[in-house]
PDB file of C-alpha atoms in Angstrom:
ATOM      1  CA  MET A1072      11.906 -38.425 -45.504  1.00 85.00           C
ATOM      2  CA  ALA A1073      14.019 -36.690 -42.896  1.00 92.00           C
ATOM      3  CA  SER A1074      16.598 -34.000 -43.447  1.00 96.00           C
ATOM      4  CA  ILE A1075      19.167 -33.361 -40.734  1.00 97.00           C
ATOM      5  CA  HIS A1076      21.280 -30.224 -40.951  1.00 98.00           C
ATOM      6  CA  ARG A1077      24.012 -29.412 -38.452  1.00 97.00           C
ATOM      7  CA  GLU A1078      26.739 -26.755 -38.389  1.00 97.00           C
ATOM      8  CA  VAL A1079      29.500 -25.989 -35.945  1.00 97.00           C
ATOM      9  CA  LEU A1080      32.270 -23.408 -35.783  1.00 96.00           C
ATOM     10  CA  ILE A1081      35.733 -24.902 -35.485  1.00 97.00           C
ATOM     11  CA  ASP A1082      38.669 -22.916 -34.207  1.00 95.00           C
ATOM     12  CA  ASN A1083      41.023 -23.979 -36.985  1.00 95.00           C
ATOM     13  CA  ALA A1084      41.826 -22.869 -40.539  1.00 94.00           C
ATOM     14  CA  PRO A1085      39.548 -24.256 -43.284  1.00 96.00           C
ATOM     15  CA  GLU A1086      42.444 -25.959 -45.091  1.00 95.00           C
ATOM     16  CA  ASN A1087      43.306 -27.911 -41.921  1.00 95.00           C
ATOM     17  CA  VAL A1088      39.702 -28.909 -41.269  1.00 96.00           C
ATOM     18  CA  TRP A1089      39.243 -29.894 -44.918  1.00 97.00           C
ATOM     19  CA  ALA A1090      42.422 -32.005 -44.853  1.00 96.00           C
ATOM     20  CA  ALA A1091      40.936 -34.085 -42.022  1.00 96.00           C
ATOM     21  CA  VAL A1092      37.492 -34.365 -43.661  1.00 97.00           C
ATOM     22  CA  ARG A1093      38.985 -35.213 -47.067  1.00 96.00           C
ATOM     23  CA  ASP A1094      41.104 -38.023 -45.634  1.00 96.00           C
ATOM     24  CA  PHE A1095      38.033 -40.259 -45.886  1.00 94.00           C
ATOM     25  CA  GLY A1096      39.872 -43.452 -45.011  1.00 95.00           C
ATOM     26  CA  GLU A1097      41.172 -42.086 -41.696  1.00 95.00           C
ATOM     27  CA  VAL A1098      37.928 -40.941 -40.049  1.00 96.00           C
ATOM     28  CA  HIS A1099      38.747 -43.000 -36.942  1.00 96.00           C
ATOM     29  CA  LYS A1100      42.100 -41.218 -36.574  1.00 96.00           C
ATOM     30  CA  ARG A1101      41.759 -37.676 -37.958  1.00 95.00           C
ATOM     31  CA  LEU A1102      38.105 -36.681 -37.788  1.00 95.00           C
ATOM     32  CA  ALA A1103      36.183 -38.550 -35.099  1.00 95.00           C
ATOM     33  CA  PRO A1104      38.483 -40.766 -33.011  1.00 96.00           C
ATOM     34  CA  GLY A1105      36.648 -42.716 -30.354  1.00 95.00           C
ATOM     35  CA  TYR A1106      33.282 -42.067 -32.010  1.00 96.00           C
ATOM     36  CA  VAL A1107      34.447 -44.000 -35.089  1.00 97.00           C
ATOM     37  CA  THR A1108      36.654 -46.943 -34.140  1.00 97.00           C
ATOM     38  CA  ASP A1109      37.665 -48.186 -37.598  1.00 97.00           C
ATOM     39  CA  THR A1110      37.513 -47.130 -41.243  1.00 97.00           C
ATOM     40  CA  ARG A1111      38.364 -49.313 -44.231  1.00 97.00           C
ATOM     41  CA  VAL A1112      38.281 -48.344 -47.893  1.00 97.00           C
ATOM     42  CA  GLU A1113      37.576 -50.781 -50.738  1.00 95.00           C
ATOM     43  CA  ASP A1114      37.593 -48.951 -54.081  1.00 92.00           C
ATOM     44  CA  ASP A1115      34.941 -46.214 -53.685  1.00 92.00           C
ATOM     45  CA  ILE A1116      33.283 -47.846 -50.647  1.00 96.00           C
ATOM     46  CA  ARG A1117      34.131 -46.771 -47.112  1.00 96.00           C
ATOM     47  CA  ILE A1118      33.275 -49.184 -44.291  1.00 96.00           C
ATOM     48  CA  VAL A1119      32.857 -47.296 -41.035  1.00 96.00           C
ATOM     49  CA  THR A1120      32.624 -48.905 -37.589  1.00 96.00           C
ATOM     50  CA  PHE A1121      31.173 -46.780 -34.805  1.00 95.00           C
ATOM     51  CA  ALA A1122      31.818 -47.068 -31.069  1.00 94.00           C
ATOM     52  CA  ASN A1123      28.201 -48.208 -30.555  1.00 91.00           C
ATOM     53  CA  GLY A1124      28.875 -51.245 -32.758  1.00 92.00           C
ATOM     54  CA  ALA A1125      27.076 -49.983 -35.866  1.00 91.00           C
ATOM     55  CA  VAL A1126      28.868 -50.692 -39.147  1.00 94.00           C
ATOM     56  CA  VAL A1127      27.888 -48.923 -42.364  1.00 93.00           C
ATOM     57  CA  ARG A1128      28.981 -49.225 -45.971  1.00 95.00           C
ATOM     58  CA  GLU A1129      29.223 -45.816 -47.601  1.00 95.00           C
ATOM     59  CA  LEU A1130      29.631 -45.043 -51.285  1.00 96.00           C
ATOM     60  CA  ILE A1131      31.866 -41.996 -51.752  1.00 96.00           C
ATOM     61  CA  VAL A1132      29.864 -40.037 -54.320  1.00 97.00           C
ATOM     62  CA  ASP A1133      32.082 -36.975 -54.745  1.00 97.00           C
ATOM     63  CA  ILE A1134      35.092 -35.201 -53.296  1.00 97.00           C
ATOM     64  CA  ASP A1135      35.314 -31.563 -54.349  1.00 98.00           C
ATOM     65  CA  ASP A1136      38.549 -29.946 -53.190  1.00 98.00           C
ATOM     66  CA  GLU A1137      37.594 -26.519 -54.519  1.00 97.00           C
ATOM     67  CA  ALA A1138      34.268 -26.457 -52.613  1.00 98.00           C
ATOM     68  CA  ARG A1139      35.792 -28.445 -49.705  1.00 98.00           C
ATOM     69  CA  ARG A1140      32.884 -30.876 -49.860  1.00 98.00           C
ATOM     70  CA  ILE A1141      32.551 -34.633 -49.626  1.00 98.00           C
ATOM     71  CA  ALA A1142      29.308 -36.444 -50.473  1.00 98.00           C
ATOM     72  CA  TYR A1143      28.473 -40.030 -49.599  1.00 96.00           C
ATOM     73  CA  ALA A1144      25.553 -42.453 -49.421  1.00 95.00           C
ATOM     74  CA  VAL A1145      24.939 -45.309 -47.001  1.00 93.00           C
ATOM     75  CA  LEU A1146      24.430 -48.503 -48.997  1.00 92.00           C
ATOM     76  CA  GLY A1147      24.061 -50.979 -46.172  1.00 83.00           C
ATOM     77  CA  GLY A1148      25.500 -52.454 -43.058  1.00 79.00           C
ATOM     78  CA  SER A1149      23.794 -52.590 -39.694  1.00 75.00           C
ATOM     79  CA  MET A1150      21.681 -49.601 -40.755  1.00 73.00           C
ATOM     80  CA  GLU A1151      19.865 -50.065 -44.056  1.00 76.00           C
ATOM     81  CA  PRO A1152      17.898 -46.972 -45.038  1.00 84.00           C
ATOM     82  CA  GLU A1153      15.793 -46.906 -48.195  1.00 88.00           C
ATOM     83  CA  HIS A1154      17.683 -43.754 -49.159  1.00 92.00           C
ATOM     84  CA  HIS A1155      20.610 -41.984 -47.511  1.00 93.00           C
ATOM     85  CA  HIS A1156      22.668 -39.152 -48.900  1.00 96.00           C
ATOM     86  CA  ALA A1157      24.975 -36.951 -46.869  1.00 96.00           C
ATOM     87  CA  SER A1158      27.546 -34.258 -47.363  1.00 98.00           C
ATOM     88  CA  MET A1159      30.146 -32.566 -45.220  1.00 98.00           C
ATOM     89  CA  GLN A1160      31.451 -29.178 -46.246  1.00 98.00           C
ATOM     90  CA  VAL A1161      33.993 -26.763 -44.800  1.00 98.00           C
ATOM     91  CA  PHE A1162      33.696 -22.989 -45.177  1.00 97.00           C
ATOM     92  CA  GLY A1163      36.014 -20.222 -44.041  1.00 94.00           C
ATOM     93  CA  ASP A1164      34.378 -18.196 -41.272  1.00 89.00           C
ATOM     94  CA  ALA A1165      36.734 -15.740 -39.614  1.00 81.00           C
ATOM     95  CA  GLU A1166      40.509 -15.629 -39.604  1.00 81.00           C
ATOM     96  CA  ASN A1167      41.687 -19.202 -38.946  1.00 87.00           C
ATOM     97  CA  ARG A1168      38.153 -20.409 -38.175  1.00 94.00           C
ATOM     98  CA  SER A1169      35.904 -22.737 -40.114  1.00 96.00           C
ATOM     99  CA  ARG A1170      32.220 -23.483 -40.389  1.00 97.00           C
ATOM    100  CA  PHE A1171      31.631 -27.227 -40.695  1.00 98.00           C
ATOM    101  CA  VAL A1172      28.282 -28.186 -42.263  1.00 98.00           C
ATOM    102  CA  TRP A1173      26.871 -31.733 -42.244  1.00 98.00           C
ATOM    103  CA  ILE A1174      23.623 -32.486 -44.097  1.00 98.00           C
ATOM    104  CA  ILE A1175      21.903 -35.873 -44.219  1.00 96.00           C
ATOM    105  CA  ASP A1176      18.750 -36.810 -46.149  1.00 96.00           C
ATOM    106  CA  VAL A1177      17.298 -40.190 -45.228  1.00 94.00           C
ATOM    107  CA  THR A1178      14.211 -42.352 -45.642  1.00 92.00           C
ATOM    108  CA  PRO A1179      12.271 -43.727 -43.924  1.00 90.00           C
ATOM    109  CA  GLY A1180      11.538 -40.852 -41.565  1.00 89.00           C
ATOM    110  CA  SER A1181      11.664 -43.278 -38.640  1.00 89.00           C
ATOM    111  CA  LEU A1182      15.477 -43.136 -38.932  1.00 89.00           C
ATOM    112  CA  ARG A1183      15.477 -39.408 -38.131  1.00 92.00           C
ATOM    113  CA  GLU A1184      15.878 -39.849 -34.373  1.00 93.00           C
ATOM    114  CA  PRO A1185      18.650 -42.475 -34.289  1.00 91.00           C
ATOM    115  CA  ILE A1186      20.632 -40.760 -37.058  1.00 92.00           C
ATOM    116  CA  THR A1187      20.195 -37.337 -35.434  1.00 95.00           C
ATOM    117  CA  GLU A1188      21.566 -38.743 -32.177  1.00 94.00           C
ATOM    118  CA  MET A1189      24.579 -40.167 -34.015  1.00 93.00           C
ATOM    119  CA  VAL A1190      25.190 -36.912 -35.922  1.00 95.00           C
ATOM    120  CA  ASP A1191      24.940 -34.791 -32.766  1.00 96.00           C
ATOM    121  CA  GLN A1192      27.397 -37.067 -31.000  1.00 96.00           C
ATOM    122  CA  GLY A1193      29.704 -37.117 -34.020  1.00 96.00           C
ATOM    123  CA  ILE A1194      29.769 -33.367 -34.523  1.00 97.00           C
ATOM    124  CA  ARG A1195      30.771 -32.815 -30.882  1.00 96.00           C
ATOM    125  CA  VAL A1196      33.722 -35.204 -31.371  1.00 96.00           C
ATOM    126  CA  ILE A1197      34.669 -33.581 -34.686  1.00 96.00           C
ATOM    127  CA  LYS A1198      34.725 -30.125 -33.088  1.00 97.00           C
ATOM    128  CA  ARG A1199      36.741 -31.333 -30.104  1.00 95.00           C
ATOM    129  CA  THR A1200      39.193 -33.123 -32.430  1.00 95.00           C
ATOM    130  CA  LEU A1201      39.689 -30.281 -34.898  1.00 95.00           C
ATOM    131  CA  ASP A1202      39.623 -27.188 -32.709  1.00 93.00           C
ATOM    132  CA  ARG A1203      43.076 -25.622 -32.995  1.00 74.00           C
ATOM    133  CA  GLU A1204      44.177 -26.452 -29.473  1.00 60.00           C
ATOM    134  CA  ALA A1205      43.317 -30.117 -30.091  1.00 56.00           C
ATOM    135  CA  VAL A1206      45.458 -30.338 -33.240  1.00 53.00           C
ATOM    136  CA  PRO A1207      49.036 -31.351 -32.367  1.00 54.00           C
ATOM    137  CA  PRO A1208      51.778 -29.327 -34.038  1.00 50.00           C
ATOM    138  CA  ARG A1209      53.362 -31.040 -37.053  1.00 51.00           C
TER     139      ARG A1209
END
């Protein structure tokens, strides 16, 4: 089993960061554009297409607005782990800043390297997308 834990500070208020994370059907537009090229939702399943061509089917396990946390599990697609559970959570850090935490547990351990590469790439895009100066005024 592999456990991947990443955090990044985002120069934006937690409620704004959470709004983008919570909008689980718009990952390709609000959270990780370019890294994720398409997102479709069918009931509680999210189908995510990545820029590298990978497609995964994710079960949305929980959305907790109070804790600002979403949990999901990969059920299949081009990557078929024996077990995959992940969560993304947003914490307030300093005034108008957020700490974004992404945790993934996966088996077999041989998936550690490719998933870590994807997570590291994804978190850079998420930060760039959500940092305050990147968020267009509404």
